[in-house]
Short mmCIF file of C-alpha atoms in Angstrom, two decimals:
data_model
loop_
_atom_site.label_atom_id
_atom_site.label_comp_id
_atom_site.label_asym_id
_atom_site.label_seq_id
_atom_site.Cartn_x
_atom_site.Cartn_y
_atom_site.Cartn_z
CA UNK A 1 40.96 -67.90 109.04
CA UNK A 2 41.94 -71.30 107.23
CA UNK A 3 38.38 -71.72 106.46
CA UNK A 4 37.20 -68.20 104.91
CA UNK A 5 40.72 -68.24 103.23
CA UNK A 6 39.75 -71.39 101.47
CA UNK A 7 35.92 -70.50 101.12
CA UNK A 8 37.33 -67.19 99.64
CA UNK A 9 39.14 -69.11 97.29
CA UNK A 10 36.21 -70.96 95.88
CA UNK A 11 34.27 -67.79 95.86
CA UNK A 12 36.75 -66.11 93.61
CA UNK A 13 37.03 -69.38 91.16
CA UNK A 14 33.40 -69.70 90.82
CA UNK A 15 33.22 -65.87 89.75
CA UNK A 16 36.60 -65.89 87.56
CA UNK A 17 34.54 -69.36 86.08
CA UNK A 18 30.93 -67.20 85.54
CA UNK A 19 32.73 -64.08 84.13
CA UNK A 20 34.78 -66.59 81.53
CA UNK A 21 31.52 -68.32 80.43
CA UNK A 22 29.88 -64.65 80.54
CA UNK A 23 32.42 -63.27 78.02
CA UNK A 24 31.85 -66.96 76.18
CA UNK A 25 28.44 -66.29 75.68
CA UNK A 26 29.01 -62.39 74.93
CA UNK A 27 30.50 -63.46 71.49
CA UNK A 28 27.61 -63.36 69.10
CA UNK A 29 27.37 -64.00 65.19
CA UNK A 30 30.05 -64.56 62.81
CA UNK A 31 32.34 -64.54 65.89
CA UNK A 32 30.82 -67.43 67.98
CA UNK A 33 29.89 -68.92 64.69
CA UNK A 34 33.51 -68.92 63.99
CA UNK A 35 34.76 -69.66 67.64
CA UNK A 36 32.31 -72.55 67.56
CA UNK A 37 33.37 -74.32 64.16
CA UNK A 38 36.99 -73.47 64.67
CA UNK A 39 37.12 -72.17 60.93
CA UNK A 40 36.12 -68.71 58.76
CA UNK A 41 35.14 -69.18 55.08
CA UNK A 42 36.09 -66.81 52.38
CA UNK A 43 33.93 -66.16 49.24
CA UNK A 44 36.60 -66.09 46.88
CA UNK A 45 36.50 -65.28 42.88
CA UNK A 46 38.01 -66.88 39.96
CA UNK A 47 38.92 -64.09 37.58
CA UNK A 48 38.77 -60.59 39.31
CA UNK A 49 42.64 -59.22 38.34
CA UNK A 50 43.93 -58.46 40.56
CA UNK A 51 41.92 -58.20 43.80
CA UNK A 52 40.46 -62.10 43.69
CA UNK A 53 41.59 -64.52 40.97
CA UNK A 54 43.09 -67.90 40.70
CA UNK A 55 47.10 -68.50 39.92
CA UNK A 56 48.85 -70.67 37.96
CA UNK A 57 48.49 -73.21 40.70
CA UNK A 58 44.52 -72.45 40.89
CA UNK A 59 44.89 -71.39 43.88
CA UNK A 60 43.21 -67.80 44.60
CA UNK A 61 45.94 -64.64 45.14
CA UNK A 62 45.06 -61.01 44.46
CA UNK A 63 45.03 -57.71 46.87
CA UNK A 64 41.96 -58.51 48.41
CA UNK A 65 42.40 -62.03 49.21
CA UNK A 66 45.77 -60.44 51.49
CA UNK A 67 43.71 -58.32 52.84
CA UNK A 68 41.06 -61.07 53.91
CA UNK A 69 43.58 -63.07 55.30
CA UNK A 70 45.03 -60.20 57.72
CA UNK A 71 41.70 -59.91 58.65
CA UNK A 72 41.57 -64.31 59.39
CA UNK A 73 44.59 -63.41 61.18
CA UNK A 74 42.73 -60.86 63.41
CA UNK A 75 39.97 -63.08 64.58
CA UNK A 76 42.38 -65.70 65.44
CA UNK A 77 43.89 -63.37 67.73
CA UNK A 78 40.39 -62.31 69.00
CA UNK A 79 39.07 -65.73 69.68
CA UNK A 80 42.51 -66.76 70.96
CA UNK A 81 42.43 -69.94 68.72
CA UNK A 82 45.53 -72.40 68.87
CA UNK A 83 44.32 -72.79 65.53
CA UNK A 84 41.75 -71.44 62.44
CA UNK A 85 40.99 -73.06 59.23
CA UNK A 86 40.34 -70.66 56.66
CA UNK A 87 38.10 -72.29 54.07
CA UNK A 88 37.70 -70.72 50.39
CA UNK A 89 34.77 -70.90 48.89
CA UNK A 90 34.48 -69.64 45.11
CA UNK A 91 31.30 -67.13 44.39
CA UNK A 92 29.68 -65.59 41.63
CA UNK A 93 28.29 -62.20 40.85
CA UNK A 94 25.25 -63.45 41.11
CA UNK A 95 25.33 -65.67 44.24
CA UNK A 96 27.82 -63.46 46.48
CA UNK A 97 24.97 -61.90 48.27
CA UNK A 98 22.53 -64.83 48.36
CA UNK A 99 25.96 -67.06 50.12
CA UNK A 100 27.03 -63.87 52.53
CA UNK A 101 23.27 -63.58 53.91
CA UNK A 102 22.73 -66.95 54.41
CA UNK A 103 26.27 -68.12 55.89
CA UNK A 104 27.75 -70.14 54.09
CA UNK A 105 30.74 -67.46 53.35
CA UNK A 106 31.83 -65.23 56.25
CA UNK A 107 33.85 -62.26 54.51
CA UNK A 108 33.85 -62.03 50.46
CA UNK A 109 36.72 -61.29 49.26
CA UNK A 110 36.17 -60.17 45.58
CA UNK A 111 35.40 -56.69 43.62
CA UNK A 112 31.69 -55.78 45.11
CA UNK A 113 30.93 -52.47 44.71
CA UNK A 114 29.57 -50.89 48.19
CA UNK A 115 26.22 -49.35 46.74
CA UNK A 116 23.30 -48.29 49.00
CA UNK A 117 20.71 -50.94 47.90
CA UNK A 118 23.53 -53.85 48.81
CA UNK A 119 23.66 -51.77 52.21
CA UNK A 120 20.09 -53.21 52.80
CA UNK A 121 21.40 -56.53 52.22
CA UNK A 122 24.94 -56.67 53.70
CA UNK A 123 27.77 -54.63 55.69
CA UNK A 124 31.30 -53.87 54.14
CA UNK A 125 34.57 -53.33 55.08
CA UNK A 126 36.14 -50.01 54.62
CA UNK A 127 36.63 -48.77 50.85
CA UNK A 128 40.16 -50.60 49.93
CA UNK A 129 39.77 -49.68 45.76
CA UNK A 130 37.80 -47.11 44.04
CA UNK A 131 37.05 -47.92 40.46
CA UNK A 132 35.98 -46.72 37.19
CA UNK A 133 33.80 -48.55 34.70
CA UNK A 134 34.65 -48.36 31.31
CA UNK A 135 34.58 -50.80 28.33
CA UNK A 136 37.79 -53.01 27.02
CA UNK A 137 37.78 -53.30 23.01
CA UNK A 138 40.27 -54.73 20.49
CA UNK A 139 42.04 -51.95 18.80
CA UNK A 140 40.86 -52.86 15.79
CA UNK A 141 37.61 -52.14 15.78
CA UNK A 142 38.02 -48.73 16.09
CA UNK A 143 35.58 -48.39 18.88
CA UNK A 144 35.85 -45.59 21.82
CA UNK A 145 32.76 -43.96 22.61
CA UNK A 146 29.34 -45.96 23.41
CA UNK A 147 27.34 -44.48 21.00
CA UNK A 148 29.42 -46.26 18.44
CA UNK A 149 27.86 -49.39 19.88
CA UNK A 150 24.55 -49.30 18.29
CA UNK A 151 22.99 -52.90 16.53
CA UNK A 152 26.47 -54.58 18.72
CA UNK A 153 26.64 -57.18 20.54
CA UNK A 154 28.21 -56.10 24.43
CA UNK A 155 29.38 -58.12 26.81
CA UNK A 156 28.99 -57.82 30.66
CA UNK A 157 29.00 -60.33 33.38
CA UNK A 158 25.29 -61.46 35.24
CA UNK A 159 24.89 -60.11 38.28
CA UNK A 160 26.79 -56.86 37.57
CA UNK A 161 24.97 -53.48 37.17
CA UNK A 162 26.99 -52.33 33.43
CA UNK A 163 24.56 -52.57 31.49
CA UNK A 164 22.19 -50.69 33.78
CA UNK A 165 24.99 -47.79 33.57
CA UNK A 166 25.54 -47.83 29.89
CA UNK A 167 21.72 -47.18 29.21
CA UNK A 168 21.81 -44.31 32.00
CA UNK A 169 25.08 -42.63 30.39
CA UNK A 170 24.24 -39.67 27.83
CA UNK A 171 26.16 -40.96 24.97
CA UNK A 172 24.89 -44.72 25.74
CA UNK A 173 20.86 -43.37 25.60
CA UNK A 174 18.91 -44.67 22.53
CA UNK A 175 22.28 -47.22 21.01
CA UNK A 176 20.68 -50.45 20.90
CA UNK A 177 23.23 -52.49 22.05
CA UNK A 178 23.03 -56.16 22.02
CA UNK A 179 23.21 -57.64 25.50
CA UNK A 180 25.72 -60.49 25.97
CA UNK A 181 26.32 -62.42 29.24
CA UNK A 182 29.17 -63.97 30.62
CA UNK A 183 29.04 -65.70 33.82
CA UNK A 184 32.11 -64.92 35.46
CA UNK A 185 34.68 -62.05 34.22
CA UNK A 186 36.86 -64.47 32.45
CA UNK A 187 33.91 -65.85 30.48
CA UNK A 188 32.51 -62.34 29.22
CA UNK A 189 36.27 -61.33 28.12
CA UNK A 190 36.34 -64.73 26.07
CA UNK A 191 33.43 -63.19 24.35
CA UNK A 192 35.21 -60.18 23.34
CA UNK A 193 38.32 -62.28 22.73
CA UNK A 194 36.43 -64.56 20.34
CA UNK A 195 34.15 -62.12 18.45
CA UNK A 196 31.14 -62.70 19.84
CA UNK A 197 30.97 -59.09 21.57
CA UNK A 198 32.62 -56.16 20.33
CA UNK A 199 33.06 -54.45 23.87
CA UNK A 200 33.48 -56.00 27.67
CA UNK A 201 32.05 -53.42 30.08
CA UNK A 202 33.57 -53.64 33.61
CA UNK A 203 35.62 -52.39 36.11
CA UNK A 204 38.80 -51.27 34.78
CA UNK A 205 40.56 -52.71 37.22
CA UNK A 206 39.11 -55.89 36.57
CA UNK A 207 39.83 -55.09 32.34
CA UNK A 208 43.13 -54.14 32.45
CA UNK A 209 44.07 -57.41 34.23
CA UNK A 210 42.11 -59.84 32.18
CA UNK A 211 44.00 -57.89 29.22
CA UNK A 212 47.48 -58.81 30.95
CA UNK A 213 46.57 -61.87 31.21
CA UNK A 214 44.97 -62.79 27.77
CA UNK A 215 46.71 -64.21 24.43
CA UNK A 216 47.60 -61.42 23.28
CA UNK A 217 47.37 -58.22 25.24
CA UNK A 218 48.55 -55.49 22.34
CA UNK A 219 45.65 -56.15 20.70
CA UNK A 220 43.17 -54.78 23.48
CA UNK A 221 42.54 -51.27 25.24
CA UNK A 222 40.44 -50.22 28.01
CA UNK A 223 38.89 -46.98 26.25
CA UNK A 224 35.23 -44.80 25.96
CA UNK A 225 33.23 -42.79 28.73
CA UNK A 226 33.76 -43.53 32.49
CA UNK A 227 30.41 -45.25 33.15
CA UNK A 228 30.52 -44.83 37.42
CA UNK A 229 33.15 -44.02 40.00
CA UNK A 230 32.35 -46.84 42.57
CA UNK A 231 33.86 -48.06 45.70
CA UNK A 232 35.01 -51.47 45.85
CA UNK A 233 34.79 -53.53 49.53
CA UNK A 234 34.98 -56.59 50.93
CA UNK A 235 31.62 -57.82 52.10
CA UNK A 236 29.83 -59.02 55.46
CA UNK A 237 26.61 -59.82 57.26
CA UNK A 238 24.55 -57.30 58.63
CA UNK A 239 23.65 -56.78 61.61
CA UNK A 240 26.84 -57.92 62.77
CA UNK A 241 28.65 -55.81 65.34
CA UNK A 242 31.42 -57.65 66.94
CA UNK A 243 32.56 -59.08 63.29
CA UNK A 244 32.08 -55.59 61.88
CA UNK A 245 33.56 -53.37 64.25
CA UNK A 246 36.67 -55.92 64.39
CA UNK A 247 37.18 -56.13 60.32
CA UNK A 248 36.55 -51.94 60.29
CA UNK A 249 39.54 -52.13 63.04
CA UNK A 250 42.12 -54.44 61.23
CA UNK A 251 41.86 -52.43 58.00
CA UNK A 252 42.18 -49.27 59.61
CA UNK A 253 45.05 -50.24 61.10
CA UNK A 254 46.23 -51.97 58.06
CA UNK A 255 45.51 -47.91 56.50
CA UNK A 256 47.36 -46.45 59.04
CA UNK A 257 50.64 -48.51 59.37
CA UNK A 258 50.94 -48.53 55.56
CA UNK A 259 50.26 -51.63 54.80
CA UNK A 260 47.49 -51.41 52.40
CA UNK A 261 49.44 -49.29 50.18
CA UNK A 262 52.39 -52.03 50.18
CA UNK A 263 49.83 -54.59 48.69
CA UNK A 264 48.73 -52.08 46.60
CA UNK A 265 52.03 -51.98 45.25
CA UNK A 266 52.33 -55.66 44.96
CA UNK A 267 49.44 -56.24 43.17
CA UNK A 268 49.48 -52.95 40.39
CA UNK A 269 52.61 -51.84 40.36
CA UNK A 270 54.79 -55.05 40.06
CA UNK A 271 54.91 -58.46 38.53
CA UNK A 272 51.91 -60.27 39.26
CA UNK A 273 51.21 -63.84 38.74
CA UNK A 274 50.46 -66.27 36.33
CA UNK A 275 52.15 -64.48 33.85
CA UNK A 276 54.47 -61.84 35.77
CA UNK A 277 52.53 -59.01 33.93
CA UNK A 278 52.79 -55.61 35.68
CA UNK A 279 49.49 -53.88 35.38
CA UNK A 280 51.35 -50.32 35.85
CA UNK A 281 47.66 -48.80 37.65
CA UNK A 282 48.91 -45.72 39.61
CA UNK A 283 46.46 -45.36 43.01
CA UNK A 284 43.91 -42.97 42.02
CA UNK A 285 43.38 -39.82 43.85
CA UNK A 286 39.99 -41.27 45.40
CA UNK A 287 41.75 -44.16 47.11
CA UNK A 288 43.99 -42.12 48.22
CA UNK A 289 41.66 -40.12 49.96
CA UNK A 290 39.53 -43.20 51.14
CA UNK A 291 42.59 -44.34 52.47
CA UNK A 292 43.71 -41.55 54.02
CA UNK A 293 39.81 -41.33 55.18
CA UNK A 294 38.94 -44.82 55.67
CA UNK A 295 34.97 -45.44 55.79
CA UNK A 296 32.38 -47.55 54.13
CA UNK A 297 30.31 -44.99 51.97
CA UNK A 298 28.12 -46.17 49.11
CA UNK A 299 29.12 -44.90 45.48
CA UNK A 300 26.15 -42.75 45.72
CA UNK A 301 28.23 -40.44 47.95
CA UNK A 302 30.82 -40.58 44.75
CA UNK A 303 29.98 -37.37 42.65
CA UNK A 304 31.06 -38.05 39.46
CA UNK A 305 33.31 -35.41 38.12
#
């Protein structure tokens, strides 16, 4: 008996041993990549109020960098790391997709609108903002439709699709505009702060907190034609099901508990950093629902009212 006790024993240490290195090797992509390196890399932007900028400190804050790190928090608990070093790695419009694809950011945590062609490219995380694109102005140009814009120079930031919009809008057909290029958010509003553009066409999201943050914030308004309803999400790699399914579950659960609509709070209804400026945004009626709904839909399945 001694002896099959003991040979039992080894039997049942050898399989405990195989199903361990089993569920080792199960892990695949971001999740092994991650298990493997010990750390998770966040794209992170410089100037996207309030969902991804940098503080006074220059070190990046906003909605969706909280939300990114709940998710960090998740996969530490997945992998069942002692510890996780969560790397931030500042990205572009125009390299955010380029950097997710090829690894060297895991989740970016910025204002990406979830559109169907990017769905070729990449994965996102449930819609967590729904925005509207619209054009700031200083007041005293008297500007507020787009077909005021004609022989102007506009600015937008590379990468982005606002200029795309403005030319497909009724009112924006046959104004020729003057394109402008900034290459980050804060760099195209310097153009409009500086008279070098008479517009900034963007998010308004994105607008209104560049304006709060600016010189002078009286002298601008967010104004004209809604350009696009899109949903805004924090991006992933495709083909990624384990990293996927695990972000779709944290923010769901982030949804459900009420959480998501605490940070909203936090970051557009109160005092917000560097300069304590309360953006005032009410939640929107379509983040409401996508909150109440959570999914990753493409702005294509927006219908623009």
């Amino acid at each position: 008996m001694s002896g099959n006790w003991k040979i039992g024993c080894v039997a049942v240490a050898v399989l405990a041993a195989g199903i361990q290195s089993a569920s080792a090797q199960e892990l695949t992509g971001t999740l092994k990549k991650v298990k493997d390196s010990g750390a998770l890399t966040l794209g992170i932007r410089e100037s996207s109020f309030p969902l991804s900028y940098l503080d006074a400190n220059q070190k990046p804050v906003g909605y969706h960098i909280d939300i990114c790190n709940k998710i960090a928090d998740a996969v530490k608990t997945r992998l069942a790391l002692k510890a996780l070093t969560v790397n931030q790695q500042p990205v572009t419009s125009q390299n955010r997709i380029p950097l997710t694809v090829n690894g060297t950011i895991d989740l970016e945590c910025g204002s990406t609108t979830n559109d169907a062609s990017r769905q070729q490219q990449v994965s996102f995380a449930p819609t967590t903002y729904v925005t509207n694109v619209k054009m700031a102005v200083k007041k005293a140009s008297g500007i507020t439709s787009l077909s005021q814009l004609g022989g102007k120079p506009v600015a937008t930031t590379t990468g982005t699709t606002s200029v795309q919009l403005m030319r497909a809008n009724e009112k924006g057909k046959g104004v020729d505009f003057k394109e402008v290029y900034g290459k980050d958010h804060a760099d195209s509003f310097l153009m409009l702060e500086t008279d070098r553009a008479v517009a900034f066409v963007m998010d308004d999201n994105l607008l209104l907190g560049l304006i709060a943050s600016s010189k002078n914030p009286a002298d601008y308004a967010v104004v004209g034609e809604s350009l696009s309803v899109e949903p805004i999400a924090i991006m992933l790699r495709k083909d990624d099901p384990q990293f996927y399914g695990l972000v779709h579950a944290t923010v769901k659960d982030m949804m459900k508990s009420g959480e998501i609509d605490k940070l909203y709070q936090k970051w557009f209804l109160s005092p917000i950093p560097p300069k304590g400026v309360n953006l005032a945004f009410p939640m929107s009626d379509a983040l409401k629902n996508a909150i109440a709904n959570p999914n990753d839909n493409p702005k294509e399945a927006y219908v623009k009212k």
